PDB file of C-alpha atoms and ligand atoms in Angstrom:
ATOM      1  CA  UNK T 364      68.979  93.350  83.595  1.00  0.00           C
ATOM      2  CA  UNK T 365      65.235  92.878  81.451  1.00  0.00           C
ATOM      3  CA  UNK T 366      62.586  94.523  84.004  1.00  0.00           C
ATOM      4  CA  UNK T 367      65.240  97.639  85.264  1.00  0.00           C
ATOM      5  CA  UNK T 368      63.705 100.596  84.523  1.00  0.00           C
ATOM      6  CA  UNK T 369      59.303  98.868  85.271  1.00  0.00           C
ATOM      7  CA  UNK T 370      60.565  97.457  88.492  1.00  0.00           C
ATOM      8  CA  UNK T 371      61.525 101.170  89.489  1.00  0.00           C
ATOM      9  CA  UNK T 372      58.057 102.382  88.326  1.00  0.00           C
ATOM     10  CA  UNK T 373      56.125 100.564  89.996  1.00  0.00           C
ATOM     11  CA  UNK T 374      57.748 100.032  93.730  1.00  0.00           C
ATOM     12  CA  UNK T 375      58.101 103.779  92.978  1.00  0.00           C
ATOM     13  CA  UNK T 376      53.669 103.698  92.918  1.00  0.00           C
ATOM     14  CA  UNK T 377      53.442 101.176  95.047  1.00  0.00           C
ATOM     15  CA  UNK T 378      55.834 102.877  98.190  1.00  0.00           C
ATOM     16  CA  UNK T 379      53.572 105.261  97.683  1.00  0.00           C
ATOM     17  CA  UNK T 380      49.947 104.103  98.438  1.00  0.00           C
ATOM     18  CA  UNK T 381      52.528 102.002 101.299  1.00  0.00           C
ATOM     19  CA  UNK T 382      53.054 105.153 102.545  1.00  0.00           C
ATOM     20  CA  UNK T 383      49.653 106.553 102.928  1.00  0.00           C
ATOM     21  CA  UNK T 384      47.486 105.430 105.996  1.00  0.00           C
ATOM     22  CA  UNK T 385      43.913 104.373 104.695  1.00  0.00           C
ATOM     23  CA  UNK T 386      43.345 105.155 100.744  1.00  0.00           C
ATOM     24  CA  UNK T 387      40.344 106.054  98.836  1.00  0.00           C
ATOM     25  CA  UNK T 388      39.771 105.419  95.744  1.00  0.00           C
ATOM     26  CA  UNK T 389      41.368 108.662  94.145  1.00  0.00           C
ATOM     27  CA  UNK T 390      43.966 107.062  95.725  1.00  0.00           C
ATOM     28  CA  UNK T 391      44.004 103.271  94.653  1.00  0.00           C
ATOM     29  CA  UNK T 392      42.371 104.702  90.703  1.00  0.00           C
ATOM     30  CA  UNK T 393      45.728 107.533  90.671  1.00  0.00           C
ATOM     31  CA  UNK T 394      48.524 104.651  91.380  1.00  0.00           C
ATOM     32  CA  UNK T 395      45.960 102.366  88.787  1.00  0.00           C
ATOM     33  CA  UNK T 396      46.854 104.838  86.055  1.00  0.00           C
ATOM     34  CA  UNK T 397      50.557 105.229  87.171  1.00  0.00           C
ATOM     35  CA  UNK T 398      51.185 101.145  86.558  1.00  0.00           C
ATOM     36  CA  UNK T 399      49.195 101.349  83.304  1.00  0.00           C
ATOM     37  CA  UNK T 400      52.037 103.767  82.545  1.00  0.00           C
ATOM     38  CA  UNK T 401      54.699 100.954  83.221  1.00  0.00           C
ATOM     39  CA  UNK T 402      53.067  98.527  82.111  1.00  0.00           C
ATOM     40  CA  UNK T 403      52.795  99.931  77.899  1.00  0.00           C
ATOM     41  CA  UNK T 404      56.112 101.816  78.473  1.00  0.00           C
ATOM     42  CA  UNK T 405      57.188  98.194  79.328  1.00  0.00           C
ATOM     43  CA  UNK T 406      55.856  97.257  76.389  1.00  0.00           C
ATOM     44  CA  UNK T 407      53.207  94.812  77.375  1.00  0.00           C
ATOM     45  CA  UNK T 408      50.444  94.403  75.103  1.00  0.00           C
ATOM     46  CA  UNK T 409      48.109  96.580  75.334  1.00  0.00           C
ATOM     47  CA  UNK T 410      44.761  94.176  75.964  1.00  0.00           C
ATOM     48  CA  UNK T 411      46.952  92.716  77.993  1.00  0.00           C
ATOM     49  CA  UNK T 412      47.647  95.419  80.527  1.00  0.00           C
ATOM     50  CA  UNK T 413      44.412  96.340  79.920  1.00  0.00           C
ATOM     51  CA  UNK T 414      42.662  93.014  81.462  1.00  0.00           C
ATOM     52  CA  UNK T 415      45.387  93.122  83.969  1.00  0.00           C
ATOM     53  CA  UNK T 416      44.591  97.153  85.622  1.00  0.00           C
ATOM     54  CA  UNK T 417      41.008  96.163  85.590  1.00  0.00           C
ATOM     55  CA  UNK T 418      41.177  93.402  87.803  1.00  0.00           C
ATOM     56  CA  UNK T 419      43.727  94.531  90.397  1.00  0.00           C
ATOM     57  CA  UNK T 420      41.968  97.469  90.698  1.00  0.00           C
ATOM     58  CA  UNK T 421      38.632  95.622  91.348  1.00  0.00           C
ATOM     59  CA  UNK T 422      40.239  93.507  93.695  1.00  0.00           C
ATOM     60  CA  UNK T 423      42.120  96.633  95.796  1.00  0.00           C
ATOM     61  CA  UNK T 424      38.824  98.630  95.808  1.00  0.00           C
ATOM     62  CA  UNK T 425      37.439  95.673  97.403  1.00  0.00           C
ATOM     63  CA  UNK T 426      37.011  94.166 101.126  1.00  0.00           C
ATOM     64  CA  UNK T 427      40.677  92.555 101.269  1.00  0.00           C
ATOM     65  CA  UNK T 428      42.270  96.240 100.766  1.00  0.00           C
ATOM     66  CA  UNK T 429      39.637  98.804 101.817  1.00  0.00           C
ATOM     67  CA  UNK T 430      38.979  96.868 105.645  1.00  0.00           C
ATOM     68  CA  UNK T 431      41.995  96.110 105.775  1.00  0.00           C
ATOM     69  CA  UNK T 432      44.838  98.234 108.367  1.00  0.00           C
ATOM     70  CA  UNK T 433      47.509  98.030 106.253  1.00  0.00           C
ATOM     71  CA  UNK T 434      45.688  98.873 102.921  1.00  0.00           C
ATOM     72  CA  UNK T 435      49.117  99.478 100.932  1.00  0.00           C
ATOM     73  CA  UNK T 436      50.778  96.196 101.274  1.00  0.00           C
ATOM     74  CA  UNK T 437      47.469  94.561 100.553  1.00  0.00           C
ATOM     75  CA  UNK T 438      47.230  96.325  96.997  1.00  0.00           C
ATOM     76  CA  UNK T 439      51.128  95.041  97.032  1.00  0.00           C
ATOM     77  CA  UNK T 440      49.951  91.942  97.258  1.00  0.00           C
ATOM     78  CA  UNK T 441      47.781  92.066  94.586  1.00  0.00           C
ATOM     79  CA  UNK T 442      50.180  93.531  91.641  1.00  0.00           C
ATOM     80  CA  UNK T 443      52.337  90.818  93.092  1.00  0.00           C
ATOM     81  CA  UNK T 444      49.663  87.598  92.771  1.00  0.00           C
ATOM     82  CA  UNK T 445      48.293  89.642  89.098  1.00  0.00           C
ATOM     83  CA  UNK T 446      51.461  89.278  88.254  1.00  0.00           C
ATOM     84  CA  UNK T 447      52.566  85.624  89.005  1.00  0.00           C
ATOM     85  CA  UNK T 448      49.177  84.397  86.850  1.00  0.00           C
ATOM     86  CA  UNK T 449      50.304  86.991  84.207  1.00  0.00           C
ATOM     87  CA  UNK T 450      52.509  85.253  83.443  1.00  0.00           C
ATOM     88  CA  UNK T 451      51.643  81.411  84.522  1.00  0.00           C
ATOM     89  CA  UNK T 452      52.001  80.299  87.665  1.00  0.00           C
ATOM     90  CA  UNK T 453      53.977  77.164  87.954  1.00  0.00           C
ATOM     91  CA  UNK T 454      57.178  76.715  86.629  1.00  0.00           C
ATOM     92  CA  UNK T 455      57.237  74.250  83.594  1.00  0.00           C
ATOM     93  CA  UNK T 456      59.256  71.495  82.757  1.00  0.00           C
ATOM     94  CA  UNK T 457      60.740  68.613  79.156  1.00  0.00           C
ATOM     95  CA  UNK T 458      58.360  66.752  78.425  1.00  0.00           C
ATOM     96  CA  UNK T 459      60.499  63.335  78.354  1.00  0.00           C
ATOM     97  CA  UNK T 460      58.781  60.749  75.499  1.00  0.00           C
ATOM     98  CA  UNK T 461      59.987  56.553  76.901  1.00  0.00           C
ATOM     99  CA  UNK T 462      61.432  56.638  73.413  1.00  0.00           C
ATOM    100  CA  UNK T 463      63.465  59.732  72.167  1.00  0.00           C
ATOM    101  CA  UNK T 464      62.149  62.816  73.338  1.00  0.00           C
ATOM    102  CA  UNK T 465      62.835  65.008  70.148  1.00  0.00           C
ATOM    103  CA  UNK T 466      62.412  68.942  70.289  1.00  0.00           C
ATOM    104  CA  UNK T 467      62.306  71.183  67.531  1.00  0.00           C
ATOM    105  CA  UNK T 468      63.626  74.823  67.967  1.00  0.00           C
ATOM    106  CA  UNK T 469      62.441  77.356  66.429  1.00  0.00           C
ATOM    107  CA  UNK T 470      62.715  80.726  65.936  1.00  0.00           C
ATOM    108  CA  UNK T 471      63.855  83.992  63.679  1.00  0.00           C
ATOM    109  CA  UNK T 472      67.102  84.737  62.334  1.00  0.00           C
ATOM    110  CA  UNK T 473      69.678  85.742  65.901  1.00  0.00           C
ATOM    111  CA  UNK T 474      67.100  84.681  68.457  1.00  0.00           C
ATOM    112  CA  UNK T 475      69.414  82.951  70.301  1.00  0.00           C
ATOM    113  CA  UNK T 476      68.125  78.976  68.439  1.00  0.00           C
ATOM    114  CA  UNK T 477      71.230  77.989  68.080  1.00  0.00           C
ATOM    115  CA  UNK T 478      72.787  79.184  70.961  1.00  0.00           C
ATOM    116  CA  UNK T 479      69.931  77.449  72.943  1.00  0.00           C
ATOM    117  CA  UNK T 480      70.023  73.845  71.580  1.00  0.00           C
ATOM    118  CA  UNK T 481      73.339  74.156  72.900  1.00  0.00           C
ATOM    119  CA  UNK T 482      72.358  75.816  76.680  1.00  0.00           C
ATOM    120  CA  UNK T 483      69.819  72.348  76.877  1.00  0.00           C
ATOM    121  CA  UNK T 484      71.538  69.474  75.297  1.00  0.00           C
ATOM    122  CA  UNK T 485      74.219  70.864  78.278  1.00  0.00           C
ATOM    123  CA  UNK T 486      71.611  70.912  80.123  1.00  0.00           C
ATOM    124  CA  UNK T 487      69.902  67.890  80.237  1.00  0.00           C
ATOM    125  CA  UNK T 488      73.274  66.131  79.489  1.00  0.00           C
ATOM    126  CA  UNK T 489      74.100  67.135  83.429  1.00  0.00           C
ATOM    127  CA  UNK T 490      70.062  65.115  82.944  1.00  0.00           C
ATOM    128  CA  UNK T 491      72.003  62.087  82.550  1.00  0.00           C
ATOM    129  CA  UNK T 492      70.755  62.922  79.094  1.00  0.00           C
ATOM    130  CA  UNK T 493      72.352  61.414  76.101  1.00  0.00           C
ATOM    131  CA  UNK T 494      70.938  64.645  73.448  1.00  0.00           C
ATOM    132  CA  UNK T 495      72.001  64.990  69.808  1.00  0.00           C
ATOM    133  CA  UNK T 496      71.603  67.542  68.575  1.00  0.00           C
ATOM    134  CA  UNK T 497      70.348  67.551  64.095  1.00  0.00           C
ATOM    135  CA  UNK T 498      72.006  71.041  62.378  1.00  0.00           C
ATOM    136  CA  UNK T 499      68.355  72.135  60.784  1.00  0.00           C
ATOM    137  CA  UNK T 500      69.435  75.675  59.074  1.00  0.00           C
ATOM    138  CA  UNK T 501      70.667  74.611  54.982  1.00  0.00           C
ATOM    139  CA  UNK T 502      70.072  78.539  54.426  1.00  0.00           C
ATOM    140  CA  UNK T 503      72.894  79.721  56.729  1.00  0.00           C
ATOM    141  CA  UNK T 504      76.191  76.632  56.287  1.00  0.00           C
ATOM    142  CA  UNK T 505      77.414  79.748  59.350  1.00  0.00           C
ATOM    143  CA  UNK T 506      74.609  78.293  60.692  1.00  0.00           C
ATOM    144  CA  UNK T 507      76.425  74.787  61.430  1.00  0.00           C
ATOM    145  CA  UNK T 508      79.410  75.892  61.923  1.00  0.00           C
ATOM    146  CA  UNK T 509      77.710  77.690  64.460  1.00  0.00           C
ATOM    147  CA  UNK T 510      76.163  75.152  66.294  1.00  0.00           C
ATOM    148  CA  UNK T 511      79.101  72.192  65.432  1.00  0.00           C
ATOM    149  CA  UNK T 512      81.135  74.536  67.665  1.00  0.00           C
ATOM    150  CA  UNK T 513      78.536  75.143  70.198  1.00  0.00           C
ATOM    151  CA  UNK T 514      78.679  71.003  70.603  1.00  0.00           C
ATOM    152  CA  UNK T 515      82.092  70.515  69.990  1.00  0.00           C
ATOM    153  CA  UNK T 516      83.051  73.092  73.669  1.00  0.00           C
ATOM    154  CA  UNK T 517      80.275  71.364  75.549  1.00  0.00           C
ATOM    155  CA  UNK T 518      81.005  67.591  74.058  1.00  0.00           C
ATOM    156  CA  UNK T 519      77.723  67.231  72.187  1.00  0.00           C
ATOM    157  CA  UNK T 520      77.433  65.011  69.300  1.00  0.00           C
ATOM    158  CA  UNK T 521      76.168  67.561  66.083  1.00  0.00           C
ATOM    159  CA  UNK T 522      74.057  65.493  63.576  1.00  0.00           C
ATOM    160  CA  UNK T 523      74.923  67.615  60.008  1.00  0.00           C
ATOM    161  CA  UNK T 524      74.336  66.231  55.888  1.00  0.00           C
ATOM    162  CA  UNK T 525      77.112  68.773  54.278  1.00  0.00           C
ATOM    163  CA  UNK T 526      75.702  70.769  50.737  1.00  0.00           C
ATOM    164  CA  UNK T 527      72.183  68.875  51.536  1.00  0.00           C
ATOM    165  CA  UNK T 528      69.333  71.955  51.314  1.00  0.00           C
ATOM    166  CA  UNK T 529      66.108  69.732  51.775  1.00  0.00           C
ATOM    167  CA  UNK T 530      65.514  70.111  55.899  1.00  0.00           C
ATOM    168  CA  UNK T 531      62.616  66.818  56.461  1.00  0.00           C
ATOM    169  CA  UNK T 532      65.891  64.856  55.159  1.00  0.00           C
ATOM    170  CA  UNK T 533      68.745  65.921  57.570  1.00  0.00           C
ATOM    171  CA  UNK T 534      66.128  66.316  60.613  1.00  0.00           C
ATOM    172  CA  UNK T 535      64.993  62.286  59.682  1.00  0.00           C
ATOM    173  CA  UNK T 536      68.805  61.355  59.392  1.00  0.00           C
ATOM    174  CA  UNK T 537      69.270  62.605  61.949  1.00  0.00           C
ATOM    175  CA  UNK T 538      66.612  61.335  64.141  1.00  0.00           C
ATOM    176  CA  UNK T 539      68.043  57.569  62.779  1.00  0.00           C
ATOM    177  CA  UNK T 540      71.325  58.696  63.584  1.00  0.00           C
ATOM    178  CA  UNK T 541      70.082  58.901  66.930  1.00  0.00           C
ATOM    179  CA  UNK T 542      68.954  55.220  67.175  1.00  0.00           C
ATOM    180  CA  UNK T 543      71.157  54.181  65.934  1.00  0.00           C
ATOM    181  CA  UNK T 544      73.903  55.325  68.601  1.00  0.00           C
ATOM    182  CA  UNK T 545      71.220  55.933  71.641  1.00  0.00           C
ATOM    183  CA  UNK T 546      71.179  59.326  72.069  1.00  0.00           C
ATOM    184  CA  UNK T 547      68.083  59.940  73.529  1.00  0.00           C
ATOM    185  CA  UNK T 548      66.868  63.710  73.413  1.00  0.00           C
ATOM    186  CA  UNK T 549      67.058  64.763  69.671  1.00  0.00           C
ATOM    187  CA  UNK T 550      67.102  68.704  69.014  1.00  0.00           C
ATOM    188  CA  UNK T 551      66.645  69.557  66.223  1.00  0.00           C
ATOM    189  CA  UNK T 552      68.426  73.084  65.393  1.00  0.00           C
ATOM    190  CA  UNK T 553      66.326  74.802  62.536  1.00  0.00           C
ATOM    191  CA  UNK T 554      66.340  78.311  60.621  1.00  0.00           C
ATOM    192  CA  UNK T 555      66.135  80.840  61.226  1.00  0.00           C
ATOM    193  CA  UNK T 556      64.524  84.002  59.334  1.00  0.00           C
ATOM    194  CA  UNK T 557      64.176  88.053  59.232  1.00  0.00           C
ATOM    195  CA  UNK T 558      60.798  87.875  59.564  1.00  0.00           C
ATOM    196  CA  UNK T 559      58.014  84.761  58.972  1.00  0.00           C
ATOM    197  CA  UNK T 560      57.571  83.899  56.144  1.00  0.00           C
ATOM    198  CA  UNK T 561      55.351  81.126  54.389  1.00  0.00           C
ATOM    199  CA  UNK T 562      58.184  79.292  53.142  1.00  0.00           C
ATOM    200  CA  UNK T 563      59.601  79.062  56.659  1.00  0.00           C
ATOM    201  CA  UNK T 564      56.238  77.943  58.481  1.00  0.00           C
ATOM    202  CA  UNK T 565      56.276  75.569  55.921  1.00  0.00           C
ATOM    203  CA  UNK T 566      59.148  74.028  55.594  1.00  0.00           C
ATOM    204  CA  UNK T 567      58.914  73.469  60.222  1.00  0.00           C
ATOM    205  CA  UNK T 568      56.046  72.732  60.148  1.00  0.00           C
ATOM    206  CA  UNK T 569      56.531  69.410  56.962  1.00  0.00           C
ATOM    207  CA  UNK T 570      59.147  69.043  60.358  1.00  0.00           C
ATOM    208  CA  UNK T 571      56.441  68.713  62.126  1.00  0.00           C
ATOM    209  CA  UNK T 572      54.472  66.396  60.701  1.00  0.00           C
ATOM    210  CA  UNK T 573      57.862  64.382  59.938  1.00  0.00           C
ATOM    211  CA  UNK T 574      58.665  63.534  63.826  1.00  0.00           C
ATOM    212  CA  UNK T 575      56.946  64.757  65.617  1.00  0.00           C
ATOM    213  CA  UNK T 576      58.595  66.302  67.978  1.00  0.00           C
ATOM    214  CA  UNK T 577      57.660  65.998  72.151  1.00  0.00           C
ATOM    215  CA  UNK T 578      58.150  69.850  72.324  1.00  0.00           C
ATOM    216  CA  UNK T 579      58.267  72.342  69.534  1.00  0.00           C
ATOM    217  CA  UNK T 580      59.845  75.070  71.958  1.00  0.00           C
ATOM    218  CA  UNK T 581      59.752  79.206  70.366  1.00  0.00           C
ATOM    219  CA  UNK T 582      63.314  80.514  71.301  1.00  0.00           C
ATOM    220  CA  UNK T 583      62.264  84.353  70.527  1.00  0.00           C
ATOM    221  CA  UNK T 584      64.585  87.497  71.861  1.00  0.00           C
ATOM    222  CA  UNK T 585      63.184  89.216  75.357  1.00  0.00           C
ATOM    223  CA  UNK T 586      64.616  91.940  73.619  1.00  0.00           C
ATOM    224  CA  UNK T 587      61.959  92.170  70.216  1.00  0.00           C
ATOM    225  CA  UNK T 588      59.318  94.460  72.158  1.00  0.00           C
ATOM    226  CA  UNK T 589      56.526  94.743  70.739  1.00  0.00           C
ATOM    227  CA  UNK T 590      56.558  92.482  67.537  1.00  0.00           C
ATOM    228  CA  UNK T 591      57.802  89.455  70.393  1.00  0.00           C
ATOM    229  CA  UNK T 592      53.349  88.922  70.444  1.00  0.00           C
ATOM    230  CA  UNK T 593      52.745  88.749  66.809  1.00  0.00           C
ATOM    231  CA  UNK T 594      56.117  86.305  66.470  1.00  0.00           C
ATOM    232  CA  UNK T 595      54.615  83.756  69.325  1.00  0.00           C
ATOM    233  CA  UNK T 596      51.134  84.016  67.611  1.00  0.00           C
ATOM    234  CA  UNK T 597      52.346  83.857  64.221  1.00  0.00           C
ATOM    235  CA  UNK T 598      54.343  80.323  65.914  1.00  0.00           C
ATOM    236  CA  UNK T 599      51.892  78.925  67.298  1.00  0.00           C
ATOM    237  CA  UNK T 600      48.957  79.382  65.362  1.00  0.00           C
ATOM    238  CA  UNK T 601      50.886  77.458  62.428  1.00  0.00           C
ATOM    239  CA  UNK T 602      53.303  74.736  64.430  1.00  0.00           C
ATOM    240  CA  UNK T 603      51.192  75.349  67.854  1.00  0.00           C
ATOM    241  CA  UNK T 604      54.374  75.585  69.841  1.00  0.00           C
ATOM    242  CA  UNK T 605      54.160  73.293  73.408  1.00  0.00           C
ATOM    243  CA  UNK T 606      56.455  76.434  74.974  1.00  0.00           C
ATOM    244  CA  UNK T 607      58.755  79.643  74.425  1.00  0.00           C
ATOM    245  CA  UNK T 608      61.926  79.399  75.140  1.00  0.00           C
ATOM    246  CA  UNK T 609      63.343  83.763  76.011  1.00  0.00           C
ATOM    247  CA  UNK T 610      66.609  84.879  75.384  1.00  0.00           C
ATOM    248  CA  UNK T 611      69.273  87.238  76.563  1.00  0.00           C
ATOM    249  CA  UNK T 612      66.985  89.090  79.883  1.00  0.00           C
ATOM    250  CA  UNK T 613      70.350  89.717  81.029  1.00  0.00           C
ATOM    251  CA  UNK T 614      70.272  92.871  78.339  1.00  0.00           C
ATOM    252  CA  UNK T 615      68.439  95.597  78.389  1.00  0.00           C
ATOM    253  CA  UNK T 616      64.773  94.101  77.978  1.00  0.00           C
ATOM    254  CA  UNK T 617      61.765  96.326  78.103  1.00  0.00           C
ATOM    255  CA  UNK T 618      60.137  92.845  79.811  1.00  0.00           C
ATOM    256  CA  UNK T 619      56.629  92.704  77.524  1.00  0.00           C
ATOM    257  CA  UNK T 620      57.745  89.871  76.121  1.00  0.00           C
ATOM    258  CA  UNK T 621      58.177  88.064  79.403  1.00  0.00           C
ATOM    259  CA  UNK T 622      54.581  89.748  80.532  1.00  0.00           C
ATOM    260  CA  UNK T 623      52.480  89.343  77.413  1.00  0.00           C
ATOM    261  CA  UNK T 624      53.432  85.370  75.714  1.00  0.00           C
ATOM    262  CA  UNK T 625      51.226  83.451  78.360  1.00  0.00           C
ATOM    263  CA  UNK T 626      47.935  86.170  78.038  1.00  0.00           C
ATOM    264  CA  UNK T 627      47.907  85.792  73.992  1.00  0.00           C
ATOM    265  CA  UNK T 628      49.452  82.520  73.622  1.00  0.00           C
ATOM    266  CA  UNK T 629      49.069  80.580  76.809  1.00  0.00           C
ATOM    267  CA  UNK T 630      52.435  79.068  76.149  1.00  0.00           C
ATOM    268  CA  UNK T 631      54.357  78.463  79.445  1.00  0.00           C
ATOM    269  CA  UNK T 632      57.500  80.293  79.221  1.00  0.00           C
ATOM    270  CA  UNK T 633      59.946  77.289  80.031  1.00  0.00           C
ATOM    271  CA  UNK T 634      63.392  78.705  80.668  1.00  0.00           C
ATOM    272  CA  UNK T 635      64.979  82.440  80.749  1.00  0.00           C
ATOM    273  CA  UNK T 636      69.037  82.367  79.089  1.00  0.00           C
ATOM    274  CA  UNK T 637      70.429  84.970  81.167  1.00  0.00           C
ATOM    275  CA  UNK T 638      74.230  85.222  78.978  1.00  0.00           C
ATOM    276  CA  UNK T 639      76.505  84.044  76.424  1.00  0.00           C
ATOM    277  CA  UNK T 640      77.807  81.245  78.357  1.00  0.00           C
ATOM    278  CA  UNK T 641      76.698  77.464  77.450  1.00  0.00           C
ATOM    279  CA  UNK T 642      75.367  76.918  81.353  1.00  0.00           C
ATOM    280  CA  UNK T 643      72.819  80.550  80.548  1.00  0.00           C
ATOM    281  CA  UNK T 644      69.858  78.681  81.131  1.00  0.00           C
ATOM    282  CA  UNK T 645      67.252  79.175  83.989  1.00  0.00           C
ATOM    283  CA  UNK T 646      63.778  76.938  84.041  1.00  0.00           C
ATOM    284  CA  UNK T 647      61.285  79.557  84.370  1.00  0.00           C
ATOM    285  CA  UNK T 648      59.897  80.456  87.660  1.00  0.00           C
ATOM    286  CA  UNK T 649      57.022  82.990  87.157  1.00  0.00           C
ATOM    287  CA  UNK T 650      57.525  83.864  90.553  1.00  0.00           C
ATOM    288  CA  UNK T 651      60.474  84.639  90.755  1.00  0.00           C
ATOM    289  CA  UNK T 652      60.068  86.736  87.603  1.00  0.00           C
ATOM    290  CA  UNK T 653      57.203  88.720  89.237  1.00  0.00           C
ATOM    291  CA  UNK T 654      59.509  90.074  92.152  1.00  0.00           C
ATOM    292  CA  UNK T 655      62.175  91.137  89.710  1.00  0.00           C
ATOM    293  CA  UNK T 656      60.294  93.068  89.741  1.00  0.00           C
ATOM    294  CA  UNK T 657      57.771  93.953  93.211  1.00  0.00           C
ATOM    295  CA  UNK T 658      60.591  94.324  94.880  1.00  0.00           C
TER     296      UNK T 658
HETATM  297  P1  GDP Z 559      69.723  82.289  65.901  1.00  0.00           P
HETATM  298  O1  GDP Z 559      70.443  82.697  64.667  1.00  0.00           O
HETATM  299  O2  GDP Z 559      68.683  82.335  66.870  1.00  0.00           O
HETATM  300  O3  GDP Z 559      70.491  81.197  65.852  1.00  0.00           O
HETATM  301  O4  GDP Z 559      70.495  82.606  67.392  1.00  0.00           O
HETATM  302  P2  GDP Z 559      71.929  83.055  67.519  1.00  0.00           P
HETATM  303  O5  GDP Z 559      71.982  81.178  68.853  1.00  0.00           O
HETATM  304  O6  GDP Z 559      72.957  82.719  66.729  1.00  0.00           O
HETATM  305  O7  GDP Z 559      72.541  83.758  68.831  1.00  0.00           O
HETATM  306  C1  GDP Z 559      72.408  85.417  68.305  1.00  0.00           C
HETATM  307  C2  GDP Z 559      73.216  86.446  69.367  1.00  0.00           C
HETATM  308  O8  GDP Z 559      72.852  86.115  70.656  1.00  0.00           O
HETATM  309  C3  GDP Z 559      74.654  85.334  69.671  1.00  0.00           C
HETATM  310  O9  GDP Z 559      75.451  87.005  70.068  1.00  0.00           O
HETATM  311  C4  GDP Z 559      74.582  84.797  71.050  1.00  0.00           C
HETATM  312  O10 GDP Z 559      75.201  84.063  72.115  1.00  0.00           O
HETATM  313  C5  GDP Z 559      73.517  86.226  72.051  1.00  0.00           C
HETATM  314  N1  GDP Z 559      72.026  85.155  73.173  1.00  0.00           N
HETATM  315  C6  GDP Z 559      71.920  83.763  72.681  1.00  0.00           C
HETATM  316  N2  GDP Z 559      71.344  84.340  73.839  1.00  0.00           N
HETATM  317  C7  GDP Z 559      71.986  85.221  75.061  1.00  0.00           C
HETATM  318  C8  GDP Z 559      71.642  84.964  75.942  1.00  0.00           C
HETATM  319  O11 GDP Z 559      70.685  84.240  76.596  1.00  0.00           O
HETATM  320  N3  GDP Z 559      72.547  86.775  76.143  1.00  0.00           N
HETATM  321  C9  GDP Z 559      73.619  87.364  75.586  1.00  0.00           C
HETATM  322  N4  GDP Z 559      73.635  88.266  76.367  1.00  0.00           N
HETATM  323  N5  GDP Z 559      72.980  86.558  74.345  1.00  0.00           N
HETATM  324  C10 GDP Z 559      72.893  85.852  73.650  1.00  0.00           C
END
């Protein structure tokens, strides 16, 4: 599970503090150094770590800790509060429109776009919505097949145009289809590449300007490590994403992406996916994520 190693290390550090009576400045400095290393090892962005440690240290050296009867506990409380802030403070939801809510999924190949499109569609179905998923990946026929299998499994229609090589056209036709059939949510499963490239971004931008999606969600593999921030920045600067879905948090991810994204892109993590089943999608709760780390 995500954060396993980070959690062990940070808890080890904080337990040492809790075991002491009074805390000296040196105790705090040592603990901060250890936490800093643990965060860096977990692939948290360097600048994010630096700012985080600075804030926690300043607060820990203040009267809130130094004059407290349980200084160790107070430091734990501060770390917890600052971690929740880092993760984004409050849980974010999908912003539905009155008409057809268009949700555009983007991200690199293999991040989990297709499966996550299905997971979202299933979630919406359970909320009595009528989703339609559009297969806009024109480069990989296998991706369309995969989406159809996903759609069948959750009993959600999938729109495709066999042989069409214009993704913008597919997206537009899908919108017309949604209007005709009375679907109130349209999920666009777009193409991904192994690396960010201009042609991909250009195509995504065209779909964006053509359909003006309510949500542009970046699907990001939590195992991505340090690159996560670069990927998020690239998609955010060209697409102005509305949020992130962090996938595969059931895997052995170090968790750096989860802790860096908000600070670097100022965009919320809206959902996490926790497995390969269609029901493995959860809203993102910063406080729960923080307690996964701090126990
Ligand atoms: P795409 O290329 O972005 O459309 O990615 P896919 O949706 O095809 O997903 C790539 C692989 O990751 C598939 O084998 C998925 O089953 C797997 N996957 C996606 N989300 C999760 C998750 O939350 N947990 C696990 N364990 N596997 C996932």
